[in-house]
Coordinates of C-alpha atoms and ligand atoms in Angstrom, one line a residue:
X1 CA 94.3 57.9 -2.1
X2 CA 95.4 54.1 -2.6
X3 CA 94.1 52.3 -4.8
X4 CA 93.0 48.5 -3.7
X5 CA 95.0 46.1 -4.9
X6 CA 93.8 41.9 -5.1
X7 CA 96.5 39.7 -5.2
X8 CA 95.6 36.0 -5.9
X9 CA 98.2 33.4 -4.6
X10 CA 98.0 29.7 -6.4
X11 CA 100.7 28.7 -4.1
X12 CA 101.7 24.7 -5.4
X13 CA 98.6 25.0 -7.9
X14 CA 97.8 24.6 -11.7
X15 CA 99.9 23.0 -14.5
X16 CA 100.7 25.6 -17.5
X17 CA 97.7 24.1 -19.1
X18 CA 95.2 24.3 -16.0
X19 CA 96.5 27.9 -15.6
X20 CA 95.6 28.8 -18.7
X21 CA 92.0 27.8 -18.1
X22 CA 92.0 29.5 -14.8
X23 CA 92.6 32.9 -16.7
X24 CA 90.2 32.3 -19.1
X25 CA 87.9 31.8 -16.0
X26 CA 88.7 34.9 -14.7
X27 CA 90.2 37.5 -16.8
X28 CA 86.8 38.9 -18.3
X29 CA 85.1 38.6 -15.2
X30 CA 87.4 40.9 -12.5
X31 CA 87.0 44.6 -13.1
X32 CA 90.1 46.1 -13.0
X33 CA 88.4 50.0 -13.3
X34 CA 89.3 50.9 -9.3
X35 CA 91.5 48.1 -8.5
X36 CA 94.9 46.4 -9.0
X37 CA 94.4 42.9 -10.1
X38 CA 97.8 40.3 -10.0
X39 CA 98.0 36.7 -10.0
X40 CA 100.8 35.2 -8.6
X41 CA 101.7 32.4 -10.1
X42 CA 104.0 29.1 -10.0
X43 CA 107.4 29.8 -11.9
X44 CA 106.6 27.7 -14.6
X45 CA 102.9 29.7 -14.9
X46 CA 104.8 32.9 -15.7
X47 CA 105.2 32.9 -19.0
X48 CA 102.4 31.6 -20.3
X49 CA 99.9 33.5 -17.7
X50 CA 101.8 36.2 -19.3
X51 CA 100.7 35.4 -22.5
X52 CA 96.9 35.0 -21.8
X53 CA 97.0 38.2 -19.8
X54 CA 98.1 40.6 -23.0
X55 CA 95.7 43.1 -23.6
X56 CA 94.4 42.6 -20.0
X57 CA 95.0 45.5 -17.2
X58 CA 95.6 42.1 -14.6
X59 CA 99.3 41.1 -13.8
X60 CA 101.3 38.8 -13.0
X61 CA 103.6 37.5 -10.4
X62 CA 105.7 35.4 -8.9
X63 CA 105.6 33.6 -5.3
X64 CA 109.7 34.5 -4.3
X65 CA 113.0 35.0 -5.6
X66 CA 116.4 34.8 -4.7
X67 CA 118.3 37.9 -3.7
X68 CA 121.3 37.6 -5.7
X69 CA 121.2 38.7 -9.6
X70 CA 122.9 35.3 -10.3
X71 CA 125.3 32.7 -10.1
X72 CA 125.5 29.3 -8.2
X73 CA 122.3 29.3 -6.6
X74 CA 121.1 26.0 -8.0
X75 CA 117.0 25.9 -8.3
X76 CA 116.5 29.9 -7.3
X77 CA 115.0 32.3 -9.9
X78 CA 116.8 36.1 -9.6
X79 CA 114.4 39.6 -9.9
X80 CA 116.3 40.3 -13.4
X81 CA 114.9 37.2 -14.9
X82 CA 111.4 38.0 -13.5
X83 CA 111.8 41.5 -14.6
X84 CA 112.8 40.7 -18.0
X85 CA 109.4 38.3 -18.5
X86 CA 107.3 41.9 -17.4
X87 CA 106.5 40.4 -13.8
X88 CA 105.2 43.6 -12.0
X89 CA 104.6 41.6 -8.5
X90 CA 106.8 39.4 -6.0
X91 CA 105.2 37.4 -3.0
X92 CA 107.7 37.7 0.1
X93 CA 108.3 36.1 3.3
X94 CA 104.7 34.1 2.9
X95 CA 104.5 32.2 6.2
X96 CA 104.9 28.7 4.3
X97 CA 108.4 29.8 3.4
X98 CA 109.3 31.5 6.8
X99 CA 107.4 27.8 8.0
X100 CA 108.9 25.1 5.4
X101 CA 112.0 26.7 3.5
X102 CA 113.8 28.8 6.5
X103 CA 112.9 32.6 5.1
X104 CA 113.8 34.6 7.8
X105 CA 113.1 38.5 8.6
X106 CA 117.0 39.0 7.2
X107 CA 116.0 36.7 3.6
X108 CA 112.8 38.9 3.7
X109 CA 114.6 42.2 3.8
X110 CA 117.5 41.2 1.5
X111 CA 114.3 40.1 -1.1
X112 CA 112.5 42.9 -0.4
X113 CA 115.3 45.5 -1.1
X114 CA 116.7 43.5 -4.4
X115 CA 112.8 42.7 -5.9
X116 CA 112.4 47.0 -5.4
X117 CA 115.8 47.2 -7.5
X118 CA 114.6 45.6 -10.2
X119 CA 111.0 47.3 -10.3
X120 CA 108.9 44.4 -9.3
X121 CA 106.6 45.5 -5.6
X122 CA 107.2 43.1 -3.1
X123 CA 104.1 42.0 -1.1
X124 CA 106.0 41.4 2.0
X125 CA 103.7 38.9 4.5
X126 CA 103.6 39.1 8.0
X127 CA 101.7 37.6 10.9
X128 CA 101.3 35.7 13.7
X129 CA 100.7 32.3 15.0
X130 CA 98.0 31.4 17.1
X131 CA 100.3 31.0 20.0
X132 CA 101.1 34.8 19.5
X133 CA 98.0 35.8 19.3
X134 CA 96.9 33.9 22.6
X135 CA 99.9 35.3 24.6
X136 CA 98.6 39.2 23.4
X137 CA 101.6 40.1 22.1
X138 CA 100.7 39.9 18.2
X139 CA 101.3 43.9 17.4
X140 CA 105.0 43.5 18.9
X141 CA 105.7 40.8 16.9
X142 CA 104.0 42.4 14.0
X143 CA 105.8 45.0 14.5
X144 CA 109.0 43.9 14.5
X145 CA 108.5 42.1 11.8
X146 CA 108.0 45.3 9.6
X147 CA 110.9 46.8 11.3
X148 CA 113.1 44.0 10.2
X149 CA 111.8 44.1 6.8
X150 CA 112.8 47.2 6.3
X151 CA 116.1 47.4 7.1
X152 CA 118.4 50.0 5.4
X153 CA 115.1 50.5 2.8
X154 CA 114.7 53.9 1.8
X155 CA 111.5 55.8 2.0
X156 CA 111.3 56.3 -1.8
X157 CA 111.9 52.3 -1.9
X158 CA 109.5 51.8 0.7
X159 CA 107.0 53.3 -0.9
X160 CA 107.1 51.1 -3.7
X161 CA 106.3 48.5 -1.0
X162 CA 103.0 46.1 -0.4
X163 CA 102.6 44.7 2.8
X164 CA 100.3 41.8 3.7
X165 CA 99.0 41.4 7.3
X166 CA 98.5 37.4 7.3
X167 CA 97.6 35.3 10.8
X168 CA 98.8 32.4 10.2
X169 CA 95.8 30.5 12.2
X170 CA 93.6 32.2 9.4
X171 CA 95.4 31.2 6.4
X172 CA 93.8 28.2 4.6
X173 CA 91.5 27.2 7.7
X174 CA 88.1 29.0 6.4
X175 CA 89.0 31.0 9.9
X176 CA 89.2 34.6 8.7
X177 CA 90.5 37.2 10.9
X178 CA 87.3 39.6 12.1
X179 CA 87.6 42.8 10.1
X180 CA 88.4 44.9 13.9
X181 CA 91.0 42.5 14.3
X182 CA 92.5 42.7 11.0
X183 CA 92.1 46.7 11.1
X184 CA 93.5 46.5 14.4
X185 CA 97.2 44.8 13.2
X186 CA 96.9 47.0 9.5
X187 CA 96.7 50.0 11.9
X188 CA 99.4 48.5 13.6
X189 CA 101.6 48.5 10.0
X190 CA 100.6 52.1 9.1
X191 CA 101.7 53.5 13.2
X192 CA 105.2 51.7 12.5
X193 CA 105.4 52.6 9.0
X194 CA 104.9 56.3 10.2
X195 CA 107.4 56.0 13.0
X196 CA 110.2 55.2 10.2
X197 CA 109.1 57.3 7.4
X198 CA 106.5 59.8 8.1
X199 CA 102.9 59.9 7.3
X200 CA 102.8 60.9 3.8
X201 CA 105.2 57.8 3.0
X202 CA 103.2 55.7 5.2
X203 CA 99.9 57.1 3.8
X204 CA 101.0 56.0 -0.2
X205 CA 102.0 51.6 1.1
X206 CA 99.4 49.8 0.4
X207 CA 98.2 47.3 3.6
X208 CA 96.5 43.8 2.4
X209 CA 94.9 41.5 4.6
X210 CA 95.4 38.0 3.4
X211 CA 93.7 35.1 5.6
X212 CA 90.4 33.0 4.2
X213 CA 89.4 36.0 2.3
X214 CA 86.3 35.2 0.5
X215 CA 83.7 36.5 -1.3
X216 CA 81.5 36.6 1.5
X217 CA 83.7 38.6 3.7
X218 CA 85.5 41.1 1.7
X219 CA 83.4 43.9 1.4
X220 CA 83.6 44.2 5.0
X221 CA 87.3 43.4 5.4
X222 CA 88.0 45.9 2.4
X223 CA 85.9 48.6 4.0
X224 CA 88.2 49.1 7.5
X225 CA 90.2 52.5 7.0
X226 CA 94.1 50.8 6.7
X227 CA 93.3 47.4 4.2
X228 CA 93.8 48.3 0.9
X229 CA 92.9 45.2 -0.5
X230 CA 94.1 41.2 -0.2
X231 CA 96.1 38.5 -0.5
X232 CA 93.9 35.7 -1.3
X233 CA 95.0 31.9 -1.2
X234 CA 92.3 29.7 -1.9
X235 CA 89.4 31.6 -3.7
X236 CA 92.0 32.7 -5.8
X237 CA 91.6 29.6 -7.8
X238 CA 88.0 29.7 -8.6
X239 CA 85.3 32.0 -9.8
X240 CA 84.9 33.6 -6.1
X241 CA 88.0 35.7 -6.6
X242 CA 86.2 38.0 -9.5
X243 CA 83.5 38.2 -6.6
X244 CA 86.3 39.4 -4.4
X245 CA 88.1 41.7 -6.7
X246 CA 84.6 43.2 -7.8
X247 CA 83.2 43.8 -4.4
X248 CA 82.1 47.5 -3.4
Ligands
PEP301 C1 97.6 32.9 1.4 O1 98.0 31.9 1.0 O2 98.3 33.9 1.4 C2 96.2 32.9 2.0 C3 95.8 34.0 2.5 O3 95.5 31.8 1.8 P1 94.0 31.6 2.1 O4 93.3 32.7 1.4 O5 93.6 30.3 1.5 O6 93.7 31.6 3.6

């Protein structure tokens, strides 16, 4: 049985003083009894969402990292300095940085396989463009995205995988997928996902759909048979995300 698992992403959003009063929006509000609550947060957010989190069952996370432990890499952050700061959570391959900042399927797997090393879950994003999705071929490309991913990732490291089904014509544009579609490509992840590791492996990963979720469609998004839960962008930063988390 998986348990659902909300994942609010800021993106670019809130100051270390505006994201403290964000959490104190939110914290006593979600209810974290059946489901996996993270916020993933703006580097300089960590800490002190960190901070206003203790004593909460909600974590946090970050929005990337860099796949090597350290060294000249001027302006990354490494998975050992976001494990030491307790971040349980690690945003990959979001279609802004695949759009704007060159991640590619072969960053994404390298990220993937290094944030697992370090014990932070990678919530690794995938999806199509409209373009894709007109032309009918959005479950190969899906697909193969997935398969990329996954490169060389063991099925006991896989397991400790999210994945995050996001159309990119839905993200931000109030244009959420239908819940058939969404099921449709989720299925999708599970049938490759079973083709590489098996059904019981592919059973335990946990498939988000992220995509102008909203209070006012995520009961019925959350209700198709392969989404476990969501990636949220923009009700993520107001009271609508505890409506979200808390729905049936
Ligand atoms: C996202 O940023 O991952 C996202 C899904 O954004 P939104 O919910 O705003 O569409």
């Amino acid at each position: 049985m998986r348990k659902r698992l909300v994942a609010g992403n800021w993106k670019m959003n809130k100051t270390p003083k505006e994201a403290l009063e964000l959490v104190a929006l939110l914290k006593d509000k979600v209810n974290t009894a059946d489901t996996d609550v993270v916020f993933c947060v703006p580097f300089v957010d960590l800490i002190p969402v960190s901070e206003a989190l203790e004593g909460t069952n909600i974590a946090f996370g970050a929005q990337n990292l860099y796949f090597e432990d350290k060294g000249a890499f001027t302006g990354e952050v490494s998975a050992p300095m976001l494990s030491e700061i307790g971040c349980k959570y690690v945003v990959i391959g979001h279609s802004e940085r695949r759009a704007y900042f060159g991640e590619t399927d072969e960053s994404v797997n390298k990220k993937l396989i290094q944030a697992v090393k370090y014990g932070i879950v990678p919530i690794v994003c995938v999806g199509e463009e409209l373009k894709t999705r007109e032309e009918n071929v959005t479950i190969e490309h899906v697909r193969s995205q997935v398969k990329r991913a996954l490169v060389g990732v063991s099925a006991e490291d896989a397991a400790k995988t999210v994945f995050a089904y996001e159309p990119i014509w839905a993200i931000g544009t109030g244009l959420s997928a239908t819940s058939e579609q969404a099921q449709e490509v989720c299925g999708a992840i599970r049938t490759v996902l079973t083709e590489i590791y098996g059904k019981a492996t592919a059973d335990s990963i946990r498939i988000l759909y992220g995509g102008s979720v909203s209070g006012k469609n995520s009961e019925e998004l959350f209700a198709m048979p392969d989404i476990d839960g969501g990636l949220v962008g923009g009700s993520s930063l107001k009271e609508d995300f505890a409506t979200i988390v808390n729905c049936k």
